[in-house]
Coordinates of N, CA, C and O in Angstrom, one line a residue:
M1 N 7.3 -11.2 -44.4 CA 5.9 -10.3 -43.5 C 5.3 -11.6 -42.4 O 5.2 -11.5 -41.4
M2 N 5.8 -13.0 -42.4 CA 5.7 -14.0 -41.6 C 6.5 -13.9 -40.7 O 6.1 -14.2 -39.3
R3 N 7.6 -13.8 -40.6 CA 8.5 -13.3 -40.0 C 8.2 -12.4 -38.8 O 8.5 -12.3 -37.7
H4 N 7.6 -11.4 -39.2 CA 7.7 -10.1 -38.6 C 6.4 -10.4 -37.6 O 6.3 -9.8 -36.6
L5 N 5.6 -11.1 -38.1 CA 4.3 -11.4 -37.3 C 4.4 -12.3 -36.1 O 4.0 -12.3 -35.1
A6 N 5.9 -13.3 -36.5 CA 5.8 -14.3 -35.8 C 6.4 -13.3 -34.3 O 6.6 -14.0 -33.2
Q7 N 7.6 -12.6 -35.1 CA 8.2 -11.5 -33.9 C 7.2 -10.8 -33.0 O 7.6 -10.6 -31.6
L8 N 6.5 -10.2 -33.5 CA 5.5 -9.8 -32.9 C 4.6 -10.3 -31.9 O 4.4 -9.7 -30.6
L9 N 4.1 -11.8 -32.3 CA 3.6 -12.8 -31.5 C 4.4 -12.9 -30.2 O 3.9 -13.0 -29.0
A10 N 5.7 -12.9 -30.6 CA 6.6 -14.0 -29.5 C 6.7 -12.4 -28.5 O 7.1 -12.4 -27.3
L11 N 6.6 -10.9 -28.7 CA 6.8 -10.1 -27.9 C 5.8 -9.6 -27.3 O 5.8 -9.5 -25.7
V12 N 4.2 -9.9 -27.7 CA 3.0 -9.4 -26.9 C 3.3 -10.9 -26.1 O 2.8 -10.9 -25.0
G13 N 3.6 -12.0 -26.4 CA 3.5 -13.2 -25.2 C 4.6 -13.1 -24.1 O 4.0 -13.3 -23.0
C14 N 5.3 -12.1 -24.3 CA 6.3 -12.0 -23.5 C 5.9 -11.0 -22.1 O 6.1 -10.9 -21.1
L15 N 5.4 -9.9 -22.9 CA 4.4 -8.9 -22.1 C 3.4 -9.3 -21.5 O 3.4 -9.1 -20.4
I16 N 2.6 -10.5 -21.8 CA 1.6 -11.0 -21.5 C 2.2 -12.2 -20.0 O 1.4 -11.8 -18.9
C17 N 3.2 -12.7 -20.4 CA 3.4 -13.4 -19.5 C 4.6 -12.7 -18.2 O 4.8 -13.7 -17.6
G18 N 5.1 -11.6 -18.7 CA 5.3 -10.9 -17.7 C 7.0 -11.1 -18.2 O 8.2 -10.7 -16.9
F19 N 7.2 -11.5 -18.9 CA 9.1 -12.0 -19.0 C 9.5 -10.4 -19.8 O 9.0 -9.7 -20.2
P20 N 10.6 -10.4 -19.1 CA 11.6 -8.9 -19.5 C 11.8 -9.0 -20.6 O 12.4 -10.0 -21.1
V21 N 11.4 -8.1 -21.5 CA 11.8 -7.9 -23.0 C 13.3 -7.1 -23.2 O 13.8 -6.2 -22.4
G22 N 13.9 -7.9 -24.0 CA 15.4 -7.8 -23.9 C 16.3 -8.1 -23.4 O 17.2 -7.5 -23.1
S23 N 15.9 -8.6 -22.0 CA 16.8 -9.2 -21.6 C 16.8 -10.8 -21.3 O 15.4 -11.4 -21.2
S24 N 17.7 -11.3 -21.1 CA 18.2 -13.1 -21.1 C 17.6 -13.6 -19.8 O 17.7 -14.5 -19.6
T25 N 18.0 -12.6 -18.8 CA 17.9 -13.4 -17.3 C 16.6 -12.6 -16.9 O 16.6 -11.1 -16.6
A26 N 15.9 -13.4 -15.9 CA 14.7 -12.8 -15.2 C 15.5 -12.1 -13.6 O 16.5 -12.4 -13.4
Q27 N 14.6 -11.0 -13.4 CA 15.0 -10.2 -12.3 C 14.9 -10.8 -11.1 O 13.3 -10.8 -11.1
T28 N 15.8 -11.3 -10.0 CA 15.3 -11.8 -8.8 C 15.4 -10.5 -8.0 O 16.0 -9.6 -7.6
P29 N 14.1 -10.7 -6.9 CA 13.6 -9.9 -6.0 C 15.1 -9.6 -5.2 O 15.6 -11.0 -4.7
T30 N 15.3 -8.8 -4.6 CA 16.6 -8.1 -4.1 C 15.8 -9.0 -2.5 O 14.4 -8.5 -1.8
P31 N 16.9 -9.0 -1.5 CA 16.7 -9.2 0.1 C 15.9 -8.3 0.6 O 14.5 -8.6 1.3
E32 N 15.8 -6.9 0.2 CA 14.9 -6.1 0.6 C 13.6 -6.0 0.5 O 12.7 -5.7 1.3
S33 N 13.1 -6.2 -1.0 CA 12.2 -6.3 -1.2 C 11.5 -7.2 -0.8 O 10.2 -7.3 -0.6
T34 N 11.9 -8.3 -0.7 CA 11.2 -9.8 0.1 C 10.7 -9.3 1.8 O 9.9 -9.8 1.6
V35 N 11.7 -8.5 1.9 CA 11.3 -8.3 3.9 C 10.3 -6.9 3.5 O 9.2 -7.3 4.3
Y36 N 10.3 -6.3 3.0 CA 9.4 -4.7 3.3 C 8.3 -5.0 2.1 O 7.6 -4.1 2.1
G37 N 8.7 -5.7 1.3 CA 7.7 -5.5 -0.1 C 7.9 -4.6 -1.0 O 9.1 -3.7 -1.1
S38 N 7.4 -4.2 -1.8 CA 7.6 -3.4 -2.8 C 7.2 -2.2 -2.4 O 6.0 -1.9 -1.6
Y39 N 8.1 -0.9 -3.3 CA 8.0 0.7 -2.4 C 6.3 0.7 -2.7 O 6.2 0.7 -4.1
P40 N 5.5 1.5 -1.9 CA 4.3 1.7 -2.6 C 4.3 3.5 -3.2 O 3.9 4.4 -2.4
E41 N 4.4 3.2 -4.4 CA 4.5 4.5 -5.1 C 3.1 5.4 -4.6 O 3.1 6.8 -4.7
N42 N 1.9 4.7 -4.9 CA 0.6 5.2 -4.5 C 0.1 5.1 -2.8 O -1.1 5.0 -2.9
Y43 N 1.2 5.6 -2.3 CA 0.7 5.1 -0.8 C -0.4 6.1 -0.1 O -1.1 5.7 0.5
Q44 N -0.8 7.1 -0.9 CA -1.7 8.4 -0.4 C -3.3 7.5 -0.5 O -4.0 7.4 0.0
E45 N -3.5 7.2 -2.0 CA -4.6 6.5 -2.8 C -4.7 5.0 -1.9 O -6.1 4.8 -1.4
I46 N -3.7 4.3 -1.0 CA -3.7 3.3 -0.4 C -4.3 3.4 0.8 O -5.4 2.6 1.4
V47 N -3.7 4.2 1.5 CA -4.2 4.9 2.9 C -5.6 5.1 2.9 O -6.6 5.1 3.7
T48 N -6.0 6.4 1.9 CA -7.2 6.9 1.6 C -8.4 5.5 1.6 O -9.2 5.8 2.1
A49 N -8.0 4.5 0.7 CA -8.9 3.8 0.2 C -9.1 2.8 1.4 O -10.6 2.0 1.8
W50 N -7.9 2.4 2.2 CA -8.2 1.4 3.2 C -9.0 2.2 4.4 O -10.1 1.6 5.1
L51 N -8.8 3.8 4.6 CA -9.7 4.4 5.6 C -11.1 4.5 5.3 O -12.3 3.9 6.0
S52 N -11.3 4.9 4.0 CA -12.6 4.8 3.4 C -13.5 3.2 3.6 O -14.7 3.5 4.3
A53 N -12.7 2.2 3.6 CA -13.6 0.7 3.7 C -13.6 0.6 5.0 O -14.5 -0.2 5.6
G54 N -13.1 1.2 6.0 CA -12.9 0.5 7.8 C -13.9 1.4 8.4 O -13.9 1.6 9.6
L55 N -14.1 2.9 8.0 CA -14.4 4.0 8.9 C -16.1 4.1 9.1 O -16.6 3.2 7.9
V56 N -16.7 3.8 9.9 CA -18.3 4.1 10.2 C -18.6 5.3 9.5 O -19.7 4.7 8.6
D57 N -18.3 6.5 8.7 CA -18.9 7.3 7.7 C -17.4 8.0 6.5 O -17.1 8.6 6.9
P58 N -17.3 6.9 6.0 CA -16.4 6.7 4.9 C -16.4 8.5 4.1 O -15.3 9.0 3.7
R59 N -17.4 8.7 4.1 CA -17.8 10.2 3.2 C -17.4 11.3 4.0 O -16.8 12.3 3.5
S60 N -17.4 10.8 5.2 CA -16.6 11.8 6.1 C -14.9 12.1 6.4 O -14.5 13.2 7.0
V61 N -14.5 11.3 5.9 CA -12.8 11.3 6.0 C -12.2 12.3 5.2 O -12.6 12.9 4.2
V62 N -11.2 13.1 6.1 CA -10.5 14.1 5.7 C -9.3 13.9 6.3 O -8.9 13.9 7.2
V63 N -7.9 13.5 5.1 CA -6.9 13.3 5.3 C -6.0 14.5 5.3 O -6.3 15.2 4.5
K64 N -5.2 14.8 6.5 CA -5.1 15.8 6.6 C -3.3 16.0 5.7 O -3.4 16.9 5.6
S65 N -2.7 15.2 6.3 CA -1.4 15.1 5.7 C -0.6 13.5 6.0 O -1.5 12.7 6.7
V66 N -0.1 13.0 5.1 CA 0.5 11.7 4.7 C 1.8 11.7 4.5 O 2.4 12.7 3.6
G67 N 2.6 11.2 5.0 CA 3.9 11.6 5.3 C 4.4 10.2 4.5 O 4.0 9.4 3.3
K68 N 6.0 10.5 3.8 CA 6.3 9.8 2.4 C 6.7 8.2 3.3 O 7.0 8.2 4.5
P69 N 6.4 7.3 3.1 CA 6.6 6.0 3.0 C 8.2 5.6 3.9 O 9.0 6.0 3.2
K70 N 8.6 4.9 4.9 CA 9.7 4.5 5.1 C 9.7 3.1 5.7 O 8.8 2.8 6.3
Q71 N 11.0 2.4 5.1 CA 10.8 0.9 5.9 C 10.8 1.1 7.4 O 11.2 1.6 8.0
G72 N 9.7 -0.1 8.0 CA 9.7 -0.2 9.2 C 9.0 -1.7 9.6 O 8.9 -2.2 8.9
K73 N 8.5 -1.5 10.8 CA 7.9 -2.9 11.3 C 7.2 -2.3 12.5 O 7.0 -1.6 13.0
L74 N 5.8 -3.3 12.8 CA 5.2 -2.8 13.6 C 4.3 -4.2 14.2 O 4.4 -5.1 13.7
D75 N 4.4 -4.2 15.7 CA 4.4 -5.6 16.4 C 2.8 -5.5 16.1 O 1.9 -4.4 16.1
V76 N 2.2 -6.6 15.9 CA 0.9 -6.9 15.5 C 0.2 -8.3 16.6 O -0.5 -8.9 16.6
G77 N 0.9 -8.1 17.8 CA 0.6 -8.9 19.0 C 1.3 -10.1 19.4 O 1.6 -10.9 18.1
K78 N 1.3 -10.8 20.4 CA 1.9 -12.2 20.8 C 3.5 -12.2 20.2 O 4.0 -13.5 19.4
G79 N 4.0 -11.4 20.1 CA 5.5 -11.1 20.0 C 5.8 -11.4 18.3 O 6.9 -11.6 17.9
R80 N 4.9 -11.0 17.6 CA 4.9 -11.0 16.1 C 5.2 -9.4 15.4 O 4.2 -8.5 15.9
E81 N 5.8 -9.6 14.8 CA 6.4 -8.3 13.9 C 6.1 -8.5 12.1 O 6.2 -9.4 11.6
V82 N 5.4 -7.5 11.8 CA 5.4 -7.4 10.3 C 6.1 -6.3 9.8 O 6.0 -5.2 10.4
S83 N 6.8 -7.1 8.5 CA 7.8 -5.9 8.1 C 7.1 -5.3 6.6 O 6.1 -5.6 5.9
G84 N 6.9 -3.8 6.5 CA 6.8 -3.3 5.3 C 7.2 -1.6 5.3 O 8.1 -1.2 5.7
Y85 N 6.0 -0.7 4.9 CA 6.9 0.6 4.8 C 5.5 1.4 5.7 O 4.4 1.1 5.3
L86 N 6.2 2.0 6.4 CA 5.6 3.1 7.6 C 5.1 4.3 7.1 O 5.6 4.6 6.5
V87 N 3.6 4.6 7.0 CA 3.5 5.8 6.7 C 2.7 6.2 7.5 O 1.3 5.6 8.0
D88 N 2.9 7.7 8.1 CA 2.3 8.5 9.2 C 1.2 9.4 8.4 O 1.5 10.0 7.2
F89 N 0.1 9.3 9.0 CA -1.0 10.2 8.4 C -1.9 10.8 9.8 O -1.7 10.3 10.8
T90 N -2.5 12.1 8.9 CA -3.3 12.8 10.2 C -4.9 12.4 9.5 O -5.1 13.0 8.6
V91 N -6.0 12.0 10.3 CA -6.9 12.0 9.7 C -8.1 12.6 10.5 O -7.8 12.8 11.8
N92 N -9.2 13.0 10.1 CA -10.3 13.8 10.9 C -11.7 13.2 10.1 O -11.6 13.2 8.8
A93 N -12.5 12.5 11.0 CA -13.6 11.5 10.5 C -14.7 11.8 11.6 O -14.4 12.1 13.0
R94 N -15.8 11.2 11.3 CA -16.9 11.4 11.8 C -17.0 9.9 12.9 O -16.6 8.8 12.3
N95 N -17.7 10.2 14.1 CA -17.6 8.7 15.0 C -19.3 8.7 15.0 O -19.8 8.9 14.1
V96 N -19.4 7.2 15.8 CA -20.4 7.0 15.5 C -21.7 7.8 16.2 O -23.1 7.5 15.3
F97 N -21.6 8.6 16.5 CA -22.8 9.6 17.0 C -22.4 10.9 16.3 O -23.2 11.8 16.3
G98 N -21.7 10.5 14.8 CA -21.8 12.0 13.8 C -21.1 13.0 14.5 O -21.0 13.8 13.2
A99 N -20.2 13.1 15.4 CA -19.4 14.3 15.7 C -18.1 13.9 15.1 O -17.2 12.5 14.9
Y100 N -17.1 15.1 14.4 CA -15.7 15.0 13.8 C -15.0 14.4 15.5 O -15.4 15.2 16.4
T101 N -14.5 13.5 15.1 CA -13.2 13.2 15.8 C -12.0 14.4 16.1 O -11.5 14.0 17.6
G102 N -11.8 15.2 15.4 CA -10.5 16.3 15.5 C -9.3 15.3 14.8 O -9.5 13.9 14.6
P103 N -8.4 15.8 14.4 CA -7.3 15.4 13.8 C -6.7 14.4 14.9 O -6.3 14.8 15.8
Q104 N -6.6 13.1 14.4 CA -6.1 12.0 14.9 C -4.7 11.5 13.7 O -4.7 11.2 13.1
K105 N -3.4 11.0 14.9 CA -2.3 10.8 14.0 C -2.4 9.5 14.3 O -2.6 8.8 15.5
H106 N -2.0 8.6 13.0 CA -1.8 7.4 13.0 C -0.7 6.7 11.8 O -0.3 7.9 11.2
T107 N -0.3 5.8 12.0 CA 0.9 5.1 11.5 C 0.2 3.9 10.7 O -0.4 2.9 11.6
A108 N 0.3 3.7 9.2 CA -0.4 2.6 8.6 C 1.2 2.0 8.1 O 2.0 3.2 7.7
L109 N 1.0 0.5 8.1 CA 1.9 -0.3 7.7 C 1.4 -0.8 6.2 O 0.5 -1.7 6.4
I110 N 2.2 -0.5 5.2 CA 1.7 -1.2 3.9 C 2.7 -2.1 3.1 O 3.7 -2.0 3.3
H111 N 2.5 -3.6 3.2 CA 2.9 -4.6 2.4 C 2.8 -4.6 1.3 O 1.2 -5.3 1.4
N112 N 3.7 -4.6 -0.1 CA 3.1 -5.0 -1.4 C 1.5 -4.4 -2.1 O 0.7 -5.0 -2.4
G113 N 1.1 -3.2 -1.4 CA 0.5 -2.3 -1.9 C -0.9 -2.6 -0.8 O -2.2 -2.2 -1.2
Q114 N -0.9 -3.3 0.2 CA -1.9 -3.3 1.2 C -1.7 -2.9 2.5 O -0.3 -3.1 3.0
V115 N -2.5 -2.2 3.3 CA -2.1 -1.5 4.8 C -2.5 -3.3 4.7 O -3.2 -3.9 5.4
V116 N -1.7 -3.9 6.1 CA -1.5 -5.1 6.5 C -2.2 -4.6 8.5 O -2.7 -5.4 9.0
T117 N -1.6 -3.5 8.8 CA -1.8 -3.0 10.2 C -1.6 -1.8 10.0 O -0.7 -0.8 9.8
A118 N -2.3 -0.9 11.5 CA -2.2 0.4 11.5 C -1.9 0.5 13.2 O -2.7 -0.4 14.1
T119 N -1.7 1.6 13.8 CA -1.4 2.4 15.1 C -2.6 2.8 15.2 O -3.3 4.1 14.5
G120 N -3.6 3.2 16.3 CA -4.4 3.7 16.9 C -5.9 3.7 16.7 O -6.9 4.6 17.0
F121 N -6.0 2.6 15.9 CA -7.2 2.0 15.8 C -8.0 0.8 16.3 O -7.2 -0.1 16.8
V122 N -9.4 1.3 16.6 CA -10.0 0.1 17.1 C -11.2 -0.5 16.7 O -12.0 0.2 16.4
Y123 N -10.9 -1.8 16.1 CA -12.0 -2.6 15.6 C -12.9 -3.2 15.8 O -12.5 -4.2 17.0
H124 N -14.3 -3.3 15.8 CA -15.4 -3.7 16.4 C -16.0 -5.2 15.7 O -15.5 -5.1 14.4

């Protein structure tokens, strides 16, 4: 029984520390994942949450369509580019005057689960 308890504790320790179970070698990141970050499986939720956090009236946000992520880069100014996954989407939301802006096309760049930059938005 003690041996089984020790094995169980070792397994739980591996899971908590993030070590791969049943493998003697740790997985190394591929050059692609290092440049672009991890693929955003929940990209729709990431974009919607980012929009809700940054718009004047987050309750009015209507996301019409969200394209599948594709690897790419966006210019962030001063000759600097950021790599990640580009997600095209169309959104309609209220402006500061309370009127809907109409469908607007934008592109967000997601890197490791966060929107890093986007096209077509002006922040104050």
